[in-house]
Amino acid sequence: MDFKKLKGKPLHTQRKKRVGRGTGSGMGKTCTRGEKGARARTGYSVRATFEGGQMPLVRRLPKRGFSNVRFADSVGVVNVGDLNGFEEGATVDPKALAAKGLLKGRFDAVRILGSGDLKVRLEVKAHGFSKSAEEKIKGAKGTATVIRG
């Protein structure tokens, strides 16, 4: 048997429903929409959460809690290991980090974390430092200055 000559079942076997083409088609007059009512009208649609007029579940449940997402400061995070790209003795501040591509986007504050090792002496200015980051910067004979505001 040559399997290459076998053809699959046609995907679409039914003809398209042509409505409103006379009573002989069985789909004339009301065009399968039934008699009067909203469903018989053009443009009828109902949202997925509609529950037939009763109070929807979403509105029956009480609101609870508070979310701080809208009010919280956005904090940019940079690891100590990423600062090795700066030259010896350079001043590293949020503008310098953004220029180097280490901070992408707009942030209210910048925090330096301690992942990685620092091999270069730097003067780092940021809004916050982790303990390990501060130790590593001072261990490389650099300075870690906290910016206020």
Tab-separated table of C-alpha atoms in Angstrom:
chain	number	residue	atom	x	y	z
A	1	MET	CA	0.000	0.000	0.000
A	2	ASP	CA	1.371	3.394	-0.983
A	3	PHE	CA	0.769	5.688	1.987
A	4	LYS	CA	1.926	8.775	0.086
A	5	LYS	CA	-1.175	8.662	-2.146
A	6	LEU	CA	-3.636	8.580	0.775
A	7	LYS	CA	-5.501	11.811	1.344
A	8	GLY	CA	-6.833	12.995	4.672
A	9	LYS	CA	-10.422	13.838	5.463
A	10	PRO	CA	-11.382	17.315	4.195
A	11	LEU	CA	-11.255	19.793	7.037
A	12	HIS	CA	-14.406	21.688	6.077
A	13	THR	CA	-17.235	19.480	4.854
A	14	GLN	CA	-20.272	21.619	5.661
A	15	ARG	CA	-21.392	24.467	3.462
A	16	LYS	CA	-21.575	27.979	4.877
A	17	LYS	CA	-25.019	28.843	6.314
A	18	ARG	CA	-26.666	31.349	3.919
A	19	VAL	CA	-29.434	33.049	5.842
A	20	GLY	CA	-32.158	35.367	4.615
A	21	ARG	CA	-32.486	33.780	1.156
A	22	GLY	CA	-36.164	32.876	1.182
A	23	THR	CA	-38.390	30.435	3.017
A	24	GLY	CA	-37.334	27.493	0.830
A	25	SER	CA	-33.883	27.524	2.366
A	26	GLY	CA	-35.346	27.025	5.847
A	27	MET	CA	-33.394	30.077	6.970
A	28	GLY	CA	-35.475	32.896	5.540
A	29	LYS	CA	-37.661	35.509	7.251
A	30	THR	CA	-36.142	35.657	10.762
A	31	CYS	CA	-32.801	34.231	9.569
A	32	THR	CA	-32.458	31.700	12.450
A	33	ARG	CA	-32.676	34.495	15.039
A	34	GLY	CA	-36.126	33.566	16.333
A	35	GLU	CA	-38.855	36.141	16.909
A	36	LYS	CA	-38.533	39.560	18.604
A	37	GLY	CA	-36.176	40.434	21.454
A	38	ALA	CA	-32.646	41.701	21.985
A	39	ARG	CA	-31.080	38.597	20.432
A	40	ALA	CA	-32.989	39.211	17.192
A	41	ARG	CA	-31.531	42.702	16.819
A	42	THR	CA	-28.411	43.787	15.002
A	43	GLY	CA	-25.368	44.441	17.177
A	44	TYR	CA	-26.582	42.298	20.079
A	45	SER	CA	-23.811	41.222	22.398
A	46	VAL	CA	-23.503	40.549	26.083
A	47	ARG	CA	-20.352	40.708	28.194
A	48	ALA	CA	-18.883	37.458	29.484
A	49	THR	CA	-19.575	38.329	33.135
A	50	PHE	CA	-23.293	39.102	32.602
A	51	GLU	CA	-25.471	36.975	34.900
A	52	GLY	CA	-28.946	37.619	33.555
A	53	GLY	CA	-29.558	40.806	35.499
A	54	GLN	CA	-28.691	39.516	38.980
A	55	MET	CA	-25.898	41.239	40.881
A	56	PRO	CA	-22.632	39.958	39.334
A	57	LEU	CA	-20.253	37.921	41.465
A	58	VAL	CA	-17.553	40.588	41.135
A	59	ARG	CA	-19.865	43.158	42.752
A	60	ARG	CA	-21.220	40.770	45.393
A	61	LEU	CA	-17.782	40.143	46.883
A	62	PRO	CA	-16.419	42.769	49.308
A	63	LYS	CA	-13.297	44.792	48.572
A	64	ARG	CA	-10.495	44.034	50.995
A	65	GLY	CA	-7.012	45.274	51.777
A	66	PHE	CA	-4.736	47.959	50.465
A	67	SER	CA	-2.120	47.890	47.733
A	68	ASN	CA	0.937	50.105	48.015
A	69	VAL	CA	2.000	49.538	44.393
A	70	ARG	CA	0.748	52.946	43.207
A	71	PHE	CA	2.526	54.847	45.989
A	72	ALA	CA	5.779	52.909	46.472
A	73	ASP	CA	9.080	54.325	45.205
A	74	SER	CA	10.605	52.488	42.275
A	75	VAL	CA	14.110	51.397	43.244
A	76	GLY	CA	16.808	50.592	40.699
A	77	VAL	CA	19.179	47.821	41.765
A	78	VAL	CA	22.839	47.447	40.732
A	79	ASN	CA	25.246	44.788	41.991
A	80	VAL	CA	28.802	45.566	43.112
A	81	GLY	CA	30.200	43.159	40.511
A	82	ASP	CA	28.699	45.297	37.712
A	83	LEU	CA	30.733	48.330	38.819
A	84	ASN	CA	34.027	46.825	37.583
A	85	GLY	CA	33.384	48.459	34.190
A	86	PHE	CA	34.262	51.888	35.630
A	87	GLU	CA	37.825	53.279	35.652
A	88	GLU	CA	39.931	53.396	38.816
A	89	GLY	CA	38.976	56.357	41.060
A	90	ALA	CA	35.801	57.233	39.094
A	91	THR	CA	32.728	58.727	40.765
A	92	VAL	CA	29.730	56.451	40.301
A	93	ASP	CA	26.325	58.087	40.778
A	94	PRO	CA	22.847	57.328	39.306
A	95	LYS	CA	23.596	59.420	36.189
A	96	ALA	CA	26.864	57.565	35.562
A	97	LEU	CA	25.083	54.206	36.031
A	98	ALA	CA	22.399	55.206	33.512
A	99	ALA	CA	25.027	56.413	31.017
A	100	LYS	CA	26.849	53.078	31.331
A	101	GLY	CA	23.573	51.173	30.706
A	102	LEU	CA	23.419	49.569	34.165
A	103	LEU	CA	20.154	51.392	34.984
A	104	LYS	CA	17.452	51.314	32.338
A	105	GLY	CA	14.322	53.358	32.975
A	106	ARG	CA	13.365	55.977	35.548
A	107	PHE	CA	13.843	55.274	39.245
A	108	ASP	CA	13.143	57.252	42.425
A	109	ALA	CA	16.132	55.681	44.187
A	110	VAL	CA	19.192	53.539	43.429
A	111	ARG	CA	20.418	50.777	45.725
A	112	ILE	CA	23.745	48.949	45.447
A	113	LEU	CA	23.703	45.241	46.376
A	114	GLY	CA	26.637	43.006	47.250
A	115	SER	CA	26.597	40.318	44.552
A	116	GLY	CA	29.978	39.915	42.854
A	117	ASP	CA	33.450	41.240	43.698
A	118	LEU	CA	34.798	44.752	43.233
A	119	LYS	CA	38.345	44.981	41.895
A	120	VAL	CA	38.433	48.762	41.284
A	121	ARG	CA	38.630	51.649	43.779
A	122	LEU	CA	35.512	53.798	43.259
A	123	GLU	CA	33.621	56.650	44.873
A	124	VAL	CA	30.043	55.319	44.826
A	125	LYS	CA	27.054	57.578	45.531
A	126	ALA	CA	23.619	55.945	45.849
A	127	HIS	CA	20.414	56.157	47.883
A	128	GLY	CA	21.156	52.894	49.675
A	129	PHE	CA	23.730	50.126	50.130
A	130	SER	CA	23.467	46.612	51.473
A	131	LYS	CA	25.961	45.790	54.261
A	132	SER	CA	27.921	43.419	52.037
A	133	ALA	CA	28.063	45.988	49.207
A	134	GLU	CA	29.383	48.657	51.566
A	135	GLU	CA	32.024	46.254	52.906
A	136	LYS	CA	33.171	45.286	49.399
A	137	ILE	CA	33.431	48.916	48.263
A	138	LYS	CA	35.450	49.830	51.382
A	139	GLY	CA	37.492	46.634	50.985
A	140	ALA	CA	38.532	47.896	47.525
A	141	LYS	CA	39.614	51.165	49.249
A	142	GLY	CA	36.661	53.085	47.791
A	143	THR	CA	33.939	55.185	49.426
A	144	ALA	CA	30.199	54.547	49.708
A	145	THR	CA	28.204	57.741	50.152
A	146	VAL	CA	24.449	57.776	50.798
A	147	ILE	CA	22.478	60.342	48.799
A	148	ARG	CA	19.506	61.878	50.623
A	149	GLY	CA	16.266	62.747	48.831
